[in-house]
């Protein structure tokens, strides 16, 4: 990291102790610079538009403006959003994904996992905690009827296969092993999938795959159906 500019971070949470604690924790890292904190979503949007940080660590439930609306308003601004949530907030995760969030972690995350997540999201990659992903996909299956499968016309058969495996939660190395190709080849396919479909990252690719019915969430007790494995999708691998 010698000579590299620090990752500029904003922490947004309506609880003072949580907000201060995360800010101090992140500020302990030599490659991070916490440039501001915010007590609600509206303040987070104002601060991010003014200071243009690389990442905002965002709570979901906040007064004045919640984290989902704040995420939506920051879409395309250059600031990446890392959501910190708790299990009782998981019903909001899908909406935050649609709003443009780049990552999700639980608030009981370890310090090292939080540091890694900020770095991953700042680099433009996507990250979901497996526990959040399992709940997300379960809620998706329960609340939203599955459409007939629709394979994007722009994709080749191999690219479609890679998209399915991404949505099932396989990492780049796991996809490479499944398809008997190199990891670099998989990265090329992932980049082409995102480019052809106009998607920002793997998170958006997973949402699209489930929305179009390309991948069907597996119901409990239905091992024959297609869907994520027991650990759920993990989107931390770069494209």
Short mmCIF file of C-alpha atoms in Angstrom, two decimals:
data_model
loop_
_atom_site.label_atom_id
_atom_site.label_comp_id
_atom_site.label_asym_id
_atom_site.label_seq_id
_atom_site.Cartn_x
_atom_site.Cartn_y
_atom_site.Cartn_z
CA UNK A 1 0.00 0.00 0.00
CA UNK A 2 3.11 2.28 0.05
CA UNK A 3 2.39 5.48 -1.83
CA UNK A 4 -1.23 4.54 -2.51
CA UNK A 5 -3.98 6.98 -1.56
CA UNK A 6 -6.01 5.78 1.44
CA UNK A 7 -9.55 4.51 0.96
CA UNK A 8 -11.80 7.40 2.03
CA UNK A 9 -14.71 6.21 4.16
CA UNK A 10 -17.92 7.70 5.60
CA UNK A 11 -19.81 5.90 8.39
CA UNK A 12 -23.60 6.40 8.52
CA UNK A 13 -25.55 5.07 11.52
CA UNK A 14 -28.14 6.74 13.74
CA UNK A 15 -26.72 5.22 16.95
CA UNK A 16 -23.88 7.37 18.23
CA UNK A 17 -22.02 4.53 19.95
CA UNK A 18 -22.19 2.31 16.85
CA UNK A 19 -21.25 5.16 14.52
CA UNK A 20 -18.31 6.24 16.66
CA UNK A 21 -17.16 2.68 17.24
CA UNK A 22 -17.08 1.78 13.55
CA UNK A 23 -15.39 5.06 12.68
CA UNK A 24 -12.64 4.48 15.25
CA UNK A 25 -12.24 0.87 14.18
CA UNK A 26 -11.92 1.73 10.50
CA UNK A 27 -9.65 4.65 11.29
CA UNK A 28 -7.19 2.26 12.90
CA UNK A 29 -6.21 0.93 9.49
CA UNK A 30 -3.33 2.69 7.73
CA UNK A 31 -4.99 2.36 4.31
CA UNK A 32 -8.31 3.91 5.47
CA UNK A 33 -9.20 7.54 6.10
CA UNK A 34 -12.57 8.13 7.80
CA UNK A 35 -13.49 11.54 6.41
CA UNK A 36 -16.90 11.98 8.07
CA UNK A 37 -19.80 10.35 9.88
CA UNK A 38 -23.55 10.79 9.41
CA UNK A 39 -26.50 10.26 11.75
CA UNK A 40 -29.14 9.63 9.07
CA UNK A 41 -29.50 8.84 5.39
CA UNK A 42 -30.09 12.43 4.29
CA UNK A 43 -26.94 13.57 6.04
CA UNK A 44 -25.03 10.66 4.51
CA UNK A 45 -26.11 11.73 1.01
CA UNK A 46 -25.09 15.36 1.65
CA UNK A 47 -21.71 14.39 3.09
CA UNK A 48 -20.96 11.91 0.30
CA UNK A 49 -21.88 14.38 -2.42
CA UNK A 50 -19.64 16.99 -0.81
CA UNK A 51 -16.64 14.82 0.09
CA UNK A 52 -16.92 12.08 -2.55
CA UNK A 53 -15.60 9.20 -0.40
CA UNK A 54 -14.76 5.84 -1.90
CA UNK A 55 -17.07 3.90 0.44
CA UNK A 56 -19.93 4.72 2.77
CA UNK A 57 -20.63 2.14 5.48
CA UNK A 58 -24.41 2.45 5.74
CA UNK A 59 -27.02 1.36 8.26
CA UNK A 60 -30.48 0.60 6.84
CA UNK A 61 -32.95 1.85 9.44
CA UNK A 62 -32.24 5.53 10.07
CA UNK A 63 -34.44 8.58 10.66
CA UNK A 64 -35.14 11.31 8.08
CA UNK A 65 -34.02 9.02 5.23
CA UNK A 66 -33.33 5.30 5.43
CA UNK A 67 -30.25 3.59 4.05
CA UNK A 68 -32.08 2.21 1.03
CA UNK A 69 -33.18 5.62 -0.23
CA UNK A 70 -29.76 7.04 0.56
CA UNK A 71 -28.17 4.22 -1.45
CA UNK A 72 -30.52 4.91 -4.35
CA UNK A 73 -29.60 8.62 -4.34
CA UNK A 74 -25.90 7.83 -4.31
CA UNK A 75 -26.11 5.44 -7.28
CA UNK A 76 -23.74 6.54 -10.00
CA UNK A 77 -21.98 9.05 -7.75
CA UNK A 78 -18.77 7.06 -7.53
CA UNK A 79 -19.26 6.30 -3.83
CA UNK A 80 -19.77 2.60 -3.18
CA UNK A 81 -22.21 1.52 -0.46
CA UNK A 82 -21.44 -1.21 2.07
CA UNK A 83 -24.57 -2.05 4.09
CA UNK A 84 -24.21 -3.25 7.67
CA UNK A 85 -27.40 -4.97 8.77
CA UNK A 86 -28.80 -7.36 11.36
CA UNK A 87 -30.98 -10.43 10.85
CA UNK A 88 -34.18 -8.55 11.64
CA UNK A 89 -33.41 -6.15 8.77
CA UNK A 90 -32.89 -8.78 6.11
CA UNK A 91 -36.23 -8.08 4.47
CA UNK A 92 -34.67 -4.86 3.21
CA UNK A 93 -31.59 -6.43 1.63
CA UNK A 94 -33.21 -7.16 -1.73
CA UNK A 95 -34.42 -3.57 -2.06
CA UNK A 96 -30.97 -2.27 -1.17
CA UNK A 97 -29.46 -4.51 -3.83
CA UNK A 98 -31.82 -3.02 -6.36
CA UNK A 99 -30.90 0.45 -5.12
CA UNK A 100 -27.25 -0.20 -5.97
CA UNK A 101 -25.52 -1.36 -2.77
CA UNK A 102 -22.24 -3.12 -3.44
CA UNK A 103 -21.94 -5.19 -0.28
CA UNK A 104 -23.69 -6.48 2.82
CA UNK A 105 -22.38 -7.60 6.18
CA UNK A 106 -23.94 -8.40 9.53
CA UNK A 107 -23.22 -5.97 12.36
CA UNK A 108 -21.61 -8.72 14.42
CA UNK A 109 -18.89 -9.08 11.78
CA UNK A 110 -15.29 -9.41 12.94
CA UNK A 111 -13.00 -6.42 12.55
CA UNK A 112 -10.85 -8.16 9.94
CA UNK A 113 -13.90 -9.15 7.91
CA UNK A 114 -15.11 -5.55 7.99
CA UNK A 115 -11.73 -4.24 6.84
CA UNK A 116 -11.63 -6.76 3.99
CA UNK A 117 -15.20 -5.87 2.98
CA UNK A 118 -14.40 -2.16 2.71
CA UNK A 119 -11.39 -2.96 0.54
CA UNK A 120 -13.40 -5.31 -1.69
CA UNK A 121 -16.23 -2.81 -2.18
CA UNK A 122 -13.82 0.09 -2.72
CA UNK A 123 -12.15 -1.92 -5.49
CA UNK A 124 -15.50 -2.11 -7.30
CA UNK A 125 -16.24 -5.74 -6.45
CA UNK A 126 -19.32 -7.09 -4.71
CA UNK A 127 -19.65 -8.86 -1.39
CA UNK A 128 -22.45 -10.58 0.47
CA UNK A 129 -22.15 -12.36 3.78
CA UNK A 130 -23.28 -15.98 3.19
CA UNK A 131 -25.78 -15.79 6.07
CA UNK A 132 -27.43 -12.74 4.48
CA UNK A 133 -27.48 -14.40 1.08
CA UNK A 134 -29.26 -17.50 2.40
CA UNK A 135 -31.96 -15.34 3.96
CA UNK A 136 -32.18 -13.13 0.87
CA UNK A 137 -32.69 -16.02 -1.52
CA UNK A 138 -35.15 -17.67 0.86
CA UNK A 139 -37.24 -14.50 1.00
CA UNK A 140 -36.99 -14.11 -2.77
CA UNK A 141 -38.36 -17.62 -3.25
CA UNK A 142 -41.14 -17.12 -0.70
CA UNK A 143 -42.38 -13.69 -1.77
CA UNK A 144 -41.80 -13.57 -5.50
CA UNK A 145 -43.27 -16.04 -8.00
CA UNK A 146 -40.64 -17.51 -10.31
CA UNK A 147 -41.00 -16.45 -13.95
CA UNK A 148 -40.34 -18.75 -16.86
CA UNK A 149 -36.58 -19.00 -17.45
CA UNK A 150 -35.31 -16.31 -19.80
CA UNK A 151 -31.79 -16.67 -21.15
CA UNK A 152 -30.37 -13.24 -22.12
CA UNK A 153 -30.02 -13.28 -25.91
CA UNK A 154 -26.68 -11.47 -25.82
CA UNK A 155 -24.94 -14.28 -23.93
CA UNK A 156 -23.23 -17.30 -25.44
CA UNK A 157 -24.10 -20.73 -24.00
CA UNK A 158 -20.84 -20.71 -22.01
CA UNK A 159 -21.50 -17.23 -20.64
CA UNK A 160 -25.00 -18.30 -19.64
CA UNK A 161 -23.51 -21.29 -17.85
CA UNK A 162 -21.06 -19.05 -16.00
CA UNK A 163 -23.89 -16.70 -15.00
CA UNK A 164 -25.88 -19.61 -13.58
CA UNK A 165 -22.89 -20.78 -11.56
CA UNK A 166 -22.25 -17.27 -10.28
CA UNK A 167 -25.84 -17.03 -9.10
CA UNK A 168 -25.58 -20.42 -7.41
CA UNK A 169 -22.79 -19.00 -5.29
CA UNK A 170 -19.67 -20.48 -6.85
CA UNK A 171 -16.46 -18.47 -6.67
CA UNK A 172 -14.27 -17.95 -9.73
CA UNK A 173 -12.00 -20.82 -8.69
CA UNK A 174 -14.97 -23.13 -8.12
CA UNK A 175 -16.45 -22.24 -11.50
CA UNK A 176 -13.08 -22.95 -13.10
CA UNK A 177 -12.95 -26.39 -11.47
CA UNK A 178 -16.56 -27.15 -12.47
CA UNK A 179 -15.97 -26.19 -16.12
CA UNK A 180 -12.39 -27.49 -16.29
CA UNK A 181 -10.97 -24.16 -17.41
CA UNK A 182 -8.50 -21.70 -15.91
CA UNK A 183 -9.55 -19.08 -13.39
CA UNK A 184 -8.41 -16.36 -15.79
CA UNK A 185 -10.83 -17.76 -18.39
CA UNK A 186 -13.64 -17.56 -15.86
CA UNK A 187 -12.75 -13.95 -15.04
CA UNK A 188 -12.93 -13.14 -18.74
CA UNK A 189 -16.38 -14.76 -19.02
CA UNK A 190 -17.62 -12.89 -15.93
CA UNK A 191 -16.41 -9.57 -17.32
CA UNK A 192 -18.16 -10.28 -20.65
CA UNK A 193 -21.39 -11.22 -18.90
CA UNK A 194 -21.39 -7.99 -16.91
CA UNK A 195 -20.49 -5.93 -19.97
CA UNK A 196 -23.09 -7.48 -22.28
CA UNK A 197 -25.88 -7.15 -19.72
CA UNK A 198 -24.88 -3.67 -18.58
CA UNK A 199 -24.43 -4.82 -15.00
CA UNK A 200 -22.19 -3.14 -12.46
CA UNK A 201 -21.01 -6.20 -10.55
CA UNK A 202 -21.69 -9.80 -9.51
CA UNK A 203 -24.38 -8.70 -7.06
CA UNK A 204 -26.48 -7.27 -9.87
CA UNK A 205 -25.82 -10.41 -11.92
CA UNK A 206 -27.23 -12.60 -9.15
CA UNK A 207 -30.34 -10.42 -8.83
CA UNK A 208 -30.91 -10.56 -12.59
CA UNK A 209 -30.44 -14.34 -12.70
CA UNK A 210 -33.11 -14.88 -10.04
CA UNK A 211 -35.48 -12.25 -11.42
CA UNK A 212 -35.46 -13.80 -14.89
CA UNK A 213 -35.82 -17.34 -13.56
CA UNK A 214 -32.46 -18.36 -14.99
CA UNK A 215 -31.71 -19.78 -11.53
CA UNK A 216 -34.48 -21.03 -9.26
CA UNK A 217 -33.98 -20.83 -5.48
CA UNK A 218 -33.96 -24.29 -3.97
CA UNK A 219 -36.73 -24.92 -1.47
CA UNK A 220 -36.01 -26.83 1.73
CA UNK A 221 -36.50 -30.51 1.12
CA UNK A 222 -36.32 -30.20 -2.65
CA UNK A 223 -32.76 -31.27 -3.49
CA UNK A 224 -33.56 -31.77 -7.14
CA UNK A 225 -34.21 -28.10 -7.82
CA UNK A 226 -31.53 -25.73 -8.96
CA UNK A 227 -30.25 -23.17 -6.48
CA UNK A 228 -27.54 -22.21 -4.03
CA UNK A 229 -25.79 -24.74 -1.85
CA UNK A 230 -26.01 -24.89 1.94
CA UNK A 231 -23.68 -21.93 2.42
CA UNK A 232 -25.47 -19.66 -0.07
CA UNK A 233 -23.81 -17.52 -2.72
CA UNK A 234 -20.64 -15.66 -1.81
CA UNK A 235 -19.89 -12.73 -4.06
CA UNK A 236 -16.54 -11.62 -2.71
CA UNK A 237 -14.51 -12.77 -5.70
CA UNK A 238 -13.53 -10.01 -8.12
CA UNK A 239 -14.88 -10.30 -11.66
#
